[in-house]
PDB file of C-alpha atoms in Angstrom:
ATOM      1  CA  UNK A1163      -1.827 -11.429-118.767  1.00  0.00           C
ATOM      2  CA  UNK A1164       1.566 -11.699-120.389  1.00  0.00           C
ATOM      3  CA  UNK A1165       3.398 -14.960-121.901  1.00  0.00           C
ATOM      4  CA  UNK A1166       5.941 -16.842-119.738  1.00  0.00           C
ATOM      5  CA  UNK A1167       9.027 -16.142-120.589  1.00  0.00           C
ATOM      6  CA  UNK A1168      10.643 -19.059-122.499  1.00  0.00           C
ATOM      7  CA  UNK A1169      14.435 -19.669-120.885  1.00  0.00           C
ATOM      8  CA  UNK A1170      16.708 -21.550-122.975  1.00  0.00           C
ATOM      9  CA  UNK A1171      20.436 -22.614-123.301  1.00  0.00           C
ATOM     10  CA  UNK A1172      22.925 -25.207-124.536  1.00  0.00           C
ATOM     11  CA  UNK A1173      22.245 -28.202-121.615  1.00  0.00           C
ATOM     12  CA  UNK A1174      18.618 -27.019-120.638  1.00  0.00           C
ATOM     13  CA  UNK A1175      15.982 -29.392-119.465  1.00  0.00           C
ATOM     14  CA  UNK A1176      12.684 -28.643-120.186  1.00  0.00           C
ATOM     15  CA  UNK A1177       9.078 -29.577-118.737  1.00  0.00           C
ATOM     16  CA  UNK A1178       7.227 -29.686-122.169  1.00  0.00           C
ATOM     17  CA  UNK A1179       3.308 -29.557-122.083  1.00  0.00           C
ATOM     18  CA  UNK A1180       1.393 -29.489-125.594  1.00  0.00           C
ATOM     19  CA  UNK A1181      -2.068 -29.551-125.841  1.00  0.00           C
ATOM     20  CA  UNK A1182      -5.073 -29.830-128.140  1.00  0.00           C
ATOM     21  CA  UNK A1183      -7.104 -26.725-129.184  1.00  0.00           C
ATOM     22  CA  UNK A1184      -9.666 -26.607-126.875  1.00  0.00           C
ATOM     23  CA  UNK A1185      -9.130 -29.238-125.039  1.00  0.00           C
ATOM     24  CA  UNK A1186      -9.298 -31.896-128.362  1.00  0.00           C
ATOM     25  CA  UNK A1187      -7.928 -34.790-129.208  1.00  0.00           C
ATOM     26  CA  UNK A1188      -4.140 -34.427-130.634  1.00  0.00           C
ATOM     27  CA  UNK A1189      -3.827 -38.293-131.538  1.00  0.00           C
ATOM     28  CA  UNK A1190      -6.746 -40.556-132.925  1.00  0.00           C
ATOM     29  CA  UNK A1191      -4.856 -44.012-132.908  1.00  0.00           C
ATOM     30  CA  UNK A1192      -2.087 -45.118-132.270  1.00  0.00           C
ATOM     31  CA  UNK A1193      -0.414 -44.906-134.964  1.00  0.00           C
ATOM     32  CA  UNK A1194      -0.840 -41.263-134.499  1.00  0.00           C
ATOM     33  CA  UNK A1195       1.572 -41.236-131.379  1.00  0.00           C
ATOM     34  CA  UNK A1196       3.494 -43.765-132.862  1.00  0.00           C
ATOM     35  CA  UNK A1197       4.902 -41.102-135.615  1.00  0.00           C
ATOM     36  CA  UNK A1198       4.810 -38.563-133.359  1.00  0.00           C
ATOM     37  CA  UNK A1199       6.985 -40.035-131.470  1.00  0.00           C
ATOM     38  CA  UNK A1200       9.766 -41.442-134.151  1.00  0.00           C
ATOM     39  CA  UNK A1201       9.173 -37.970-135.550  1.00  0.00           C
ATOM     40  CA  UNK A1202      10.285 -36.398-132.296  1.00  0.00           C
ATOM     41  CA  UNK A1203      13.307 -38.487-131.518  1.00  0.00           C
ATOM     42  CA  UNK A1204      14.568 -38.116-135.283  1.00  0.00           C
ATOM     43  CA  UNK A1205      14.170 -33.994-134.203  1.00  0.00           C
ATOM     44  CA  UNK A1206      15.962 -34.699-131.078  1.00  0.00           C
ATOM     45  CA  UNK A1207      18.546 -36.581-132.498  1.00  0.00           C
ATOM     46  CA  UNK A1208      19.437 -34.354-135.448  1.00  0.00           C
ATOM     47  CA  UNK A1209      20.079 -31.279-133.617  1.00  0.00           C
ATOM     48  CA  UNK A1210      21.783 -31.985-130.151  1.00  0.00           C
ATOM     49  CA  UNK A1211      18.862 -32.582-127.844  1.00  0.00           C
ATOM     50  CA  UNK A1212      18.237 -35.746-125.733  1.00  0.00           C
ATOM     51  CA  UNK A1213      14.275 -36.725-124.335  1.00  0.00           C
ATOM     52  CA  UNK A1214      14.559 -38.190-121.518  1.00  0.00           C
ATOM     53  CA  UNK A1215      10.622 -38.575-120.969  1.00  0.00           C
ATOM     54  CA  UNK A1216       7.414 -37.973-122.606  1.00  0.00           C
ATOM     55  CA  UNK A1217       3.686 -39.151-121.929  1.00  0.00           C
ATOM     56  CA  UNK A1218       1.028 -39.640-124.541  1.00  0.00           C
ATOM     57  CA  UNK A1219      -2.766 -38.792-123.586  1.00  0.00           C
ATOM     58  CA  UNK A1220      -5.460 -38.711-126.028  1.00  0.00           C
ATOM     59  CA  UNK A1221      -5.941 -34.598-126.000  1.00  0.00           C
ATOM     60  CA  UNK A1222      -2.416 -33.235-124.383  1.00  0.00           C
ATOM     61  CA  UNK A1223       1.370 -34.661-124.679  1.00  0.00           C
ATOM     62  CA  UNK A1224       4.081 -34.277-122.071  1.00  0.00           C
ATOM     63  CA  UNK A1225       7.859 -34.154-122.570  1.00  0.00           C
ATOM     64  CA  UNK A1226      11.214 -33.953-121.133  1.00  0.00           C
ATOM     65  CA  UNK A1227      13.747 -32.752-123.320  1.00  0.00           C
ATOM     66  CA  UNK A1228      17.415 -30.966-123.220  1.00  0.00           C
ATOM     67  CA  UNK A1229      18.350 -28.656-125.406  1.00  0.00           C
ATOM     68  CA  UNK A1230      21.305 -29.485-127.861  1.00  0.00           C
ATOM     69  CA  UNK A1231      23.065 -27.168-130.336  1.00  0.00           C
ATOM     70  CA  UNK A1232      19.185 -26.044-131.707  1.00  0.00           C
ATOM     71  CA  UNK A1233      17.596 -23.672-129.057  1.00  0.00           C
ATOM     72  CA  UNK A1234      14.252 -26.056-128.354  1.00  0.00           C
ATOM     73  CA  UNK A1235      11.580 -23.339-129.523  1.00  0.00           C
ATOM     74  CA  UNK A1236      13.298 -24.302-133.507  1.00  0.00           C
ATOM     75  CA  UNK A1237      13.546 -28.029-132.897  1.00  0.00           C
ATOM     76  CA  UNK A1238       9.523 -28.244-131.891  1.00  0.00           C
ATOM     77  CA  UNK A1239       8.309 -25.346-133.859  1.00  0.00           C
ATOM     78  CA  UNK A1240       9.491 -27.662-137.261  1.00  0.00           C
ATOM     79  CA  UNK A1241       8.383 -31.058-135.340  1.00  0.00           C
ATOM     80  CA  UNK A1242       5.225 -30.212-134.577  1.00  0.00           C
ATOM     81  CA  UNK A1243       4.235 -28.432-138.168  1.00  0.00           C
ATOM     82  CA  UNK A1244       5.142 -31.492-139.441  1.00  0.00           C
ATOM     83  CA  UNK A1245       3.556 -33.520-137.242  1.00  0.00           C
ATOM     84  CA  UNK A1246      -0.068 -31.467-137.806  1.00  0.00           C
ATOM     85  CA  UNK A1247       0.085 -31.163-141.144  1.00  0.00           C
ATOM     86  CA  UNK A1248       0.592 -35.242-141.460  1.00  0.00           C
ATOM     87  CA  UNK A1249      -2.006 -35.490-139.053  1.00  0.00           C
ATOM     88  CA  UNK A1250      -4.764 -33.414-140.855  1.00  0.00           C
ATOM     89  CA  UNK A1251      -3.276 -35.168-143.967  1.00  0.00           C
ATOM     90  CA  UNK A1252      -4.556 -38.517-142.898  1.00  0.00           C
ATOM     91  CA  UNK A1253      -7.513 -37.481-140.973  1.00  0.00           C
ATOM     92  CA  UNK A1254      -8.424 -35.332-143.670  1.00  0.00           C
ATOM     93  CA  UNK A1255      -9.193 -32.516-141.608  1.00  0.00           C
ATOM     94  CA  UNK A1256      -8.210 -28.838-141.836  1.00  0.00           C
ATOM     95  CA  UNK A1257      -7.166 -25.711-139.514  1.00  0.00           C
ATOM     96  CA  UNK A1258      -5.632 -25.900-135.758  1.00  0.00           C
ATOM     97  CA  UNK A1259      -5.030 -29.383-134.354  1.00  0.00           C
ATOM     98  CA  UNK A1260      -2.869 -27.536-130.730  1.00  0.00           C
ATOM     99  CA  UNK A1261      -2.948 -25.108-128.167  1.00  0.00           C
ATOM    100  CA  UNK A1262      -2.391 -21.464-129.202  1.00  0.00           C
ATOM    101  CA  UNK A1263       0.959 -22.247-127.415  1.00  0.00           C
ATOM    102  CA  UNK A1264       2.957 -25.046-126.121  1.00  0.00           C
ATOM    103  CA  UNK A1265       3.818 -24.373-122.132  1.00  0.00           C
ATOM    104  CA  UNK A1266       8.175 -24.988-121.413  1.00  0.00           C
ATOM    105  CA  UNK A1267       8.860 -24.822-117.805  1.00  0.00           C
ATOM    106  CA  UNK A1268      12.479 -24.793-116.976  1.00  0.00           C
ATOM    107  CA  UNK A1269      13.631 -27.594-114.270  1.00  0.00           C
ATOM    108  CA  UNK A1270      16.572 -27.897-112.380  1.00  0.00           C
ATOM    109  CA  UNK A1271      18.452 -31.024-113.138  1.00  0.00           C
ATOM    110  CA  UNK A1272      19.675 -31.253-109.568  1.00  0.00           C
ATOM    111  CA  UNK A1273      16.873 -31.299-107.488  1.00  0.00           C
ATOM    112  CA  UNK A1274      13.578 -31.379-109.680  1.00  0.00           C
ATOM    113  CA  UNK A1275      14.799 -33.456-112.761  1.00  0.00           C
ATOM    114  CA  UNK A1276      13.363 -36.626-111.200  1.00  0.00           C
ATOM    115  CA  UNK A1277      10.674 -35.386-109.828  1.00  0.00           C
ATOM    116  CA  UNK A1278       9.492 -34.123-112.884  1.00  0.00           C
ATOM    117  CA  UNK A1279       9.955 -37.078-114.853  1.00  0.00           C
ATOM    118  CA  UNK A1280       8.079 -38.635-112.400  1.00  0.00           C
ATOM    119  CA  UNK A1281       4.951 -36.379-112.159  1.00  0.00           C
ATOM    120  CA  UNK A1282       5.020 -36.999-116.082  1.00  0.00           C
ATOM    121  CA  UNK A1283       5.106 -40.603-115.930  1.00  0.00           C
ATOM    122  CA  UNK A1284       2.301 -41.115-113.373  1.00  0.00           C
ATOM    123  CA  UNK A1285       0.005 -39.192-115.261  1.00  0.00           C
ATOM    124  CA  UNK A1286      -2.058 -41.974-116.257  1.00  0.00           C
ATOM    125  CA  UNK A1287      -2.341 -43.151-113.112  1.00  0.00           C
ATOM    126  CA  UNK A1288      -3.391 -39.552-111.724  1.00  0.00           C
ATOM    127  CA  UNK A1289      -6.454 -39.985-114.559  1.00  0.00           C
ATOM    128  CA  UNK A1290      -7.484 -43.042-113.413  1.00  0.00           C
ATOM    129  CA  UNK A1291      -6.322 -44.904-116.473  1.00  0.00           C
ATOM    130  CA  UNK A1292      -4.454 -47.302-115.056  1.00  0.00           C
ATOM    131  CA  UNK A1293      -3.252 -48.278-111.305  1.00  0.00           C
ATOM    132  CA  UNK A1294      -0.225 -49.540-112.132  1.00  0.00           C
ATOM    133  CA  UNK A1295       1.935 -46.496-114.532  1.00  0.00           C
ATOM    134  CA  UNK A1296       4.321 -49.814-116.094  1.00  0.00           C
ATOM    135  CA  UNK A1297       0.927 -50.738-117.367  1.00  0.00           C
ATOM    136  CA  UNK A1298       0.353 -47.889-119.762  1.00  0.00           C
ATOM    137  CA  UNK A1299       1.685 -48.176-123.510  1.00  0.00           C
ATOM    138  CA  UNK A1300       2.341 -44.575-123.931  1.00  0.00           C
ATOM    139  CA  UNK A1301       4.757 -43.299-121.213  1.00  0.00           C
ATOM    140  CA  UNK A1302       8.591 -43.766-121.173  1.00  0.00           C
ATOM    141  CA  UNK A1303       8.556 -45.576-117.624  1.00  0.00           C
ATOM    142  CA  UNK A1304       8.263 -48.524-120.021  1.00  0.00           C
ATOM    143  CA  UNK A1305      10.948 -47.734-122.222  1.00  0.00           C
ATOM    144  CA  UNK A1306      13.240 -47.151-118.644  1.00  0.00           C
ATOM    145  CA  UNK A1307      12.704 -50.316-117.604  1.00  0.00           C
ATOM    146  CA  UNK A1308      12.521 -52.169-120.453  1.00  0.00           C
ATOM    147  CA  UNK A1309      14.495 -51.620-124.246  1.00  0.00           C
ATOM    148  CA  UNK A1310      14.616 -47.826-124.818  1.00  0.00           C
ATOM    149  CA  UNK A1311      13.773 -46.794-128.386  1.00  0.00           C
ATOM    150  CA  UNK A1312      12.979 -42.818-128.010  1.00  0.00           C
ATOM    151  CA  UNK A1313      14.539 -41.639-124.756  1.00  0.00           C
ATOM    152  CA  UNK A1314      18.178 -41.541-123.128  1.00  0.00           C
ATOM    153  CA  UNK A1315      17.820 -43.153-119.613  1.00  0.00           C
ATOM    154  CA  UNK A1316      21.404 -42.607-118.498  1.00  0.00           C
ATOM    155  CA  UNK A1317      20.725 -39.304-116.489  1.00  0.00           C
ATOM    156  CA  UNK A1318      18.313 -40.701-114.575  1.00  0.00           C
ATOM    157  CA  UNK A1319      18.994 -44.445-114.447  1.00  0.00           C
ATOM    158  CA  UNK A1320      22.445 -42.982-112.755  1.00  0.00           C
ATOM    159  CA  UNK A1321      20.833 -41.721-109.749  1.00  0.00           C
ATOM    160  CA  UNK A1322      19.439 -45.415-108.823  1.00  0.00           C
ATOM    161  CA  UNK A1323      21.251 -48.850-108.326  1.00  0.00           C
ATOM    162  CA  UNK A1324      19.566 -50.740-110.303  1.00  0.00           C
ATOM    163  CA  UNK A1325      16.297 -49.941-112.669  1.00  0.00           C
ATOM    164  CA  UNK A1326      14.071 -52.042-109.725  1.00  0.00           C
ATOM    165  CA  UNK A1327      14.447 -48.985-107.301  1.00  0.00           C
ATOM    166  CA  UNK A1328      14.001 -46.642-110.315  1.00  0.00           C
ATOM    167  CA  UNK A1329      10.751 -47.968-110.613  1.00  0.00           C
ATOM    168  CA  UNK A1330       9.949 -47.930-106.788  1.00  0.00           C
ATOM    169  CA  UNK A1331      10.813 -44.291-106.702  1.00  0.00           C
ATOM    170  CA  UNK A1332       7.352 -43.940-108.770  1.00  0.00           C
ATOM    171  CA  UNK A1333       5.366 -45.980-105.910  1.00  0.00           C
ATOM    172  CA  UNK A1334       6.485 -43.745-103.302  1.00  0.00           C
ATOM    173  CA  UNK A1335       3.623 -41.235-103.559  1.00  0.00           C
ATOM    174  CA  UNK A1336       1.263 -41.669-105.746  1.00  0.00           C
ATOM    175  CA  UNK A1337      -0.803 -38.646-104.872  1.00  0.00           C
ATOM    176  CA  UNK A1338       2.190 -36.135-105.618  1.00  0.00           C
ATOM    177  CA  UNK A1339       0.825 -32.909-106.439  1.00  0.00           C
ATOM    178  CA  UNK A1340       2.954 -31.580-109.525  1.00  0.00           C
ATOM    179  CA  UNK A1341       6.053 -29.886-108.707  1.00  0.00           C
ATOM    180  CA  UNK A1342       5.587 -25.768-107.409  1.00  0.00           C
ATOM    181  CA  UNK A1343       6.606 -23.293-109.875  1.00  0.00           C
ATOM    182  CA  UNK A1344       9.023 -20.325-108.988  1.00  0.00           C
ATOM    183  CA  UNK A1345       7.585 -17.448-110.768  1.00  0.00           C
ATOM    184  CA  UNK A1346       9.862 -14.229-111.240  1.00  0.00           C
ATOM    185  CA  UNK A1347       9.153 -11.785-113.991  1.00  0.00           C
ATOM    186  CA  UNK A1348       7.069 -14.190-115.582  1.00  0.00           C
ATOM    187  CA  UNK A1349       9.720 -17.023-115.310  1.00  0.00           C
ATOM    188  CA  UNK A1350       8.489 -20.560-114.969  1.00  0.00           C
ATOM    189  CA  UNK A1351      10.966 -23.051-113.242  1.00  0.00           C
ATOM    190  CA  UNK A1352      10.884 -26.105-111.251  1.00  0.00           C
ATOM    191  CA  UNK A1353      13.096 -24.939-109.366  1.00  0.00           C
ATOM    192  CA  UNK A1354      14.386 -23.001-105.917  1.00  0.00           C
ATOM    193  CA  UNK A1355      15.929 -19.128-105.555  1.00  0.00           C
ATOM    194  CA  UNK A1356      19.020 -20.008-106.195  1.00  0.00           C
ATOM    195  CA  UNK A1357      18.258 -21.771-109.606  1.00  0.00           C
ATOM    196  CA  UNK A1358      15.926 -18.403-110.144  1.00  0.00           C
ATOM    197  CA  UNK A1359      18.898 -16.565-109.393  1.00  0.00           C
ATOM    198  CA  UNK A1360      21.327 -18.158-111.476  1.00  0.00           C
ATOM    199  CA  UNK A1361      18.764 -17.834-114.576  1.00  0.00           C
ATOM    200  CA  UNK A1362      18.515 -14.392-114.072  1.00  0.00           C
ATOM    201  CA  UNK A1363      22.339 -13.558-114.009  1.00  0.00           C
ATOM    202  CA  UNK A1364      22.773 -15.992-117.144  1.00  0.00           C
ATOM    203  CA  UNK A1365      19.473 -13.707-118.849  1.00  0.00           C
ATOM    204  CA  UNK A1366      21.434 -10.978-118.286  1.00  0.00           C
ATOM    205  CA  UNK A1367      24.688 -11.867-118.692  1.00  0.00           C
ATOM    206  CA  UNK A1368      23.019 -12.410-122.256  1.00  0.00           C
ATOM    207  CA  UNK A1369      21.583  -9.638-122.765  1.00  0.00           C
ATOM    208  CA  UNK A1370      25.222  -7.417-122.269  1.00  0.00           C
ATOM    209  CA  UNK A1371      27.200  -9.659-124.500  1.00  0.00           C
ATOM    210  CA  UNK A1372      24.829  -9.165-126.943  1.00  0.00           C
ATOM    211  CA  UNK A1373      24.657  -5.506-126.838  1.00  0.00           C
ATOM    212  CA  UNK A1374      28.454  -5.400-126.844  1.00  0.00           C
ATOM    213  CA  UNK A1375      28.862  -7.557-129.842  1.00  0.00           C
ATOM    214  CA  UNK A1376      26.447  -6.847-132.659  1.00  0.00           C
ATOM    215  CA  UNK A1377      26.600  -9.813-135.481  1.00  0.00           C
ATOM    216  CA  UNK A1378      29.838  -8.954-138.312  1.00  0.00           C
ATOM    217  CA  UNK A1379      30.137  -9.009-141.817  1.00  0.00           C
ATOM    218  CA  UNK A1380      31.662 -12.628-143.169  1.00  0.00           C
ATOM    219  CA  UNK A1381      33.639 -10.284-145.772  1.00  0.00           C
ATOM    220  CA  UNK A1382      35.677  -9.249-142.993  1.00  0.00           C
ATOM    221  CA  UNK A1383      35.797 -13.078-141.869  1.00  0.00           C
ATOM    222  CA  UNK A1384      36.881 -13.475-145.501  1.00  0.00           C
ATOM    223  CA  UNK A1385      39.710 -11.151-145.108  1.00  0.00           C
ATOM    224  CA  UNK A1386      40.995 -12.564-141.126  1.00  0.00           C
ATOM    225  CA  UNK A1387      41.272 -15.593-142.976  1.00  0.00           C
ATOM    226  CA  UNK A1388      43.057 -14.767-145.501  1.00  0.00           C
ATOM    227  CA  UNK A1389      45.180 -12.656-143.832  1.00  0.00           C
ATOM    228  CA  UNK A1390      45.995 -15.152-141.361  1.00  0.00           C
ATOM    229  CA  UNK A1391      46.179 -18.516-142.984  1.00  0.00           C
ATOM    230  CA  UNK A1392      46.681 -17.673-146.711  1.00  0.00           C
ATOM    231  CA  UNK A1393      43.144 -18.813-147.553  1.00  0.00           C
ATOM    232  CA  UNK A1394      42.604 -17.218-150.954  1.00  0.00           C
ATOM    233  CA  UNK A1395      39.551 -19.268-151.449  1.00  0.00           C
ATOM    234  CA  UNK A1396      36.908 -20.725-149.416  1.00  0.00           C
ATOM    235  CA  UNK A1397      36.923 -24.629-150.207  1.00  0.00           C
ATOM    236  CA  UNK A1398      37.110 -27.756-148.216  1.00  0.00           C
ATOM    237  CA  UNK A1399      35.162 -29.376-150.223  1.00  0.00           C
ATOM    238  CA  UNK A1400      37.785 -32.453-151.115  1.00  0.00           C
ATOM    239  CA  UNK A1401      39.332 -32.221-147.328  1.00  0.00           C
ATOM    240  CA  UNK A1402      39.181 -33.374-144.310  1.00  0.00           C
ATOM    241  CA  UNK A1403      37.803 -31.021-141.476  1.00  0.00           C
ATOM    242  CA  UNK A1404      41.196 -29.077-140.933  1.00  0.00           C
ATOM    243  CA  UNK A1405      42.253 -26.231-138.329  1.00  0.00           C
ATOM    244  CA  UNK A1406      41.261 -23.457-140.775  1.00  0.00           C
ATOM    245  CA  UNK A1407      37.446 -25.050-141.171  1.00  0.00           C
ATOM    246  CA  UNK A1408      37.463 -24.834-138.179  1.00  0.00           C
ATOM    247  CA  UNK A1409      38.127 -21.241-137.651  1.00  0.00           C
ATOM    248  CA  UNK A1410      35.954 -20.278-140.204  1.00  0.00           C
ATOM    249  CA  UNK A1411      32.739 -22.179-139.006  1.00  0.00           C
ATOM    250  CA  UNK A1412      33.103 -20.957-135.062  1.00  0.00           C
ATOM    251  CA  UNK A1413      33.696 -16.884-136.609  1.00  0.00           C
ATOM    252  CA  UNK A1414      31.021 -17.482-138.961  1.00  0.00           C
ATOM    253  CA  UNK A1415      28.383 -18.894-136.249  1.00  0.00           C
ATOM    254  CA  UNK A1416      29.525 -16.810-133.491  1.00  0.00           C
ATOM    255  CA  UNK A1417      30.709 -13.443-134.847  1.00  0.00           C
ATOM    256  CA  UNK A1418      28.519 -13.256-137.919  1.00  0.00           C
ATOM    257  CA  UNK A1419      25.239 -14.963-136.448  1.00  0.00           C
ATOM    258  CA  UNK A1420      24.667 -16.965-139.575  1.00  0.00           C
ATOM    259  CA  UNK A1421      22.537 -19.808-140.131  1.00  0.00           C
ATOM    260  CA  UNK A1422      23.744 -23.577-140.585  1.00  0.00           C
ATOM    261  CA  UNK A1423      22.483 -23.464-144.545  1.00  0.00           C
ATOM    262  CA  UNK A1424      24.396 -20.174-145.135  1.00  0.00           C
ATOM    263  CA  UNK A1425      27.652 -21.368-143.312  1.00  0.00           C
ATOM    264  CA  UNK A1426      27.248 -24.773-145.341  1.00  0.00           C
ATOM    265  CA  UNK A1427      27.505 -22.789-148.845  1.00  0.00           C
ATOM    266  CA  UNK A1428      30.233 -20.111-147.793  1.00  0.00           C
ATOM    267  CA  UNK A1429      32.442 -23.615-146.944  1.00  0.00           C
ATOM    268  CA  UNK A1430      30.911 -25.612-149.424  1.00  0.00           C
ATOM    269  CA  UNK A1431      30.582 -28.473-147.032  1.00  0.00           C
ATOM    270  CA  UNK A1432      26.908 -29.658-145.837  1.00  0.00           C
ATOM    271  CA  UNK A1433      25.157 -28.413-143.435  1.00  0.00           C
ATOM    272  CA  UNK A1434      25.647 -31.724-141.349  1.00  0.00           C
ATOM    273  CA  UNK A1435      29.014 -31.566-140.797  1.00  0.00           C
ATOM    274  CA  UNK A1436      29.722 -28.444-140.220  1.00  0.00           C
ATOM    275  CA  UNK A1437      27.216 -28.686-136.776  1.00  0.00           C
ATOM    276  CA  UNK A1438      29.256 -31.842-135.786  1.00  0.00           C
ATOM    277  CA  UNK A1439      32.186 -29.716-136.262  1.00  0.00           C
ATOM    278  CA  UNK A1440      31.301 -27.004-133.851  1.00  0.00           C
ATOM    279  CA  UNK A1441      29.479 -29.357-131.428  1.00  0.00           C
ATOM    280  CA  UNK A1442      32.412 -31.553-131.116  1.00  0.00           C
ATOM    281  CA  UNK A1443      35.490 -28.792-130.704  1.00  0.00           C
ATOM    282  CA  UNK A1444      37.068 -28.175-127.383  1.00  0.00           C
ATOM    283  CA  UNK A1445      35.694 -25.668-125.108  1.00  0.00           C
ATOM    284  CA  UNK A1446      39.156 -24.430-124.687  1.00  0.00           C
ATOM    285  CA  UNK A1447      39.360 -24.632-128.373  1.00  0.00           C
ATOM    286  CA  UNK A1448      36.076 -22.982-129.388  1.00  0.00           C
ATOM    287  CA  UNK A1449      37.181 -20.062-126.896  1.00  0.00           C
ATOM    288  CA  UNK A1450      41.035 -20.014-128.282  1.00  0.00           C
ATOM    289  CA  UNK A1451      39.717 -19.489-131.331  1.00  0.00           C
ATOM    290  CA  UNK A1452      37.429 -16.122-130.729  1.00  0.00           C
ATOM    291  CA  UNK A1453      39.634 -13.970-128.495  1.00  0.00           C
ATOM    292  CA  UNK A1454      42.850 -14.574-131.383  1.00  0.00           C
ATOM    293  CA  UNK A1455      39.629 -13.200-133.557  1.00  0.00           C
ATOM    294  CA  UNK A1456      39.096 -10.590-131.197  1.00  0.00           C
ATOM    295  CA  UNK A1457      42.144  -9.982-130.746  1.00  0.00           C
ATOM    296  CA  UNK A1458      42.857  -9.128-134.607  1.00  0.00           C
ATOM    297  CA  UNK A1459      39.812  -6.750-135.425  1.00  0.00           C
ATOM    298  CA  UNK A1460      40.867  -4.782-132.139  1.00  0.00           C
ATOM    299  CA  UNK A1461      44.237  -4.211-133.501  1.00  0.00           C
ATOM    300  CA  UNK A1462      43.039  -3.249-137.307  1.00  0.00           C
ATOM    301  CA  UNK A1463      40.359  -1.147-135.814  1.00  0.00           C
ATOM    302  CA  UNK A1464      43.403   0.695-133.610  1.00  0.00           C
ATOM    303  CA  UNK A1465      45.314   0.840-136.748  1.00  0.00           C
TER     304      UNK A1465
END
């Protein structure tokens, strides 16, 4: 059977399930779980992602994550690689620790977000580890009710008048089975037919745009910057973020499809500052930069 297609975009929420190979444990001690959570938080923060929930069991982990400006697959690949390397070194072991591939299910924010979060928090109860989900140390429910350390509680708590009401929501139906997954074209989604149609429409649009717009060479963007901004030398090292730098970063990222590392080499500015500049740019301004460049490029071709 073909593997499910992973759908991802900025703002997408995913229920991620990570399992040990052949059901083996991926955590041997509390310190392992602490290292896992702290590094997950750091990786998420550095890539603009949000952690809404988690539950760490000995042989698997559930995560509820919203994608930021970096695809979730890239974040998890780096994060899990680091965790496995650290774990193997600590416990003097070698070889694979995790199953072949983590599972990622897209979650409809409007109708399924809270239900999936509750399902994650109730895992220890369903596994008969405890009768009280709040007593389980390695679940984000404790952070929601006390002090958030690794999660962003704002979205979930915005649906309730108080934390107590949020907790009561978890007790409404302890025996609720996992959310049904809608399967179409080998895509897994917690949602209904409307959600599925929206996702398929997004996929088709992205595929069409990808065919229409192929990556261009950085030299073409440098030429544009020279002709339109009089920028003969690319160097922003001693200046605060300027409009010219915004334009350059956007074009190198969206029209040349360069990595953040390569962009930082061209602009002579840090990777982190370029990511923040790109992410914080208002959508209207971002769109205008691309429109003006595309018009210039079209005129250049027609001349």
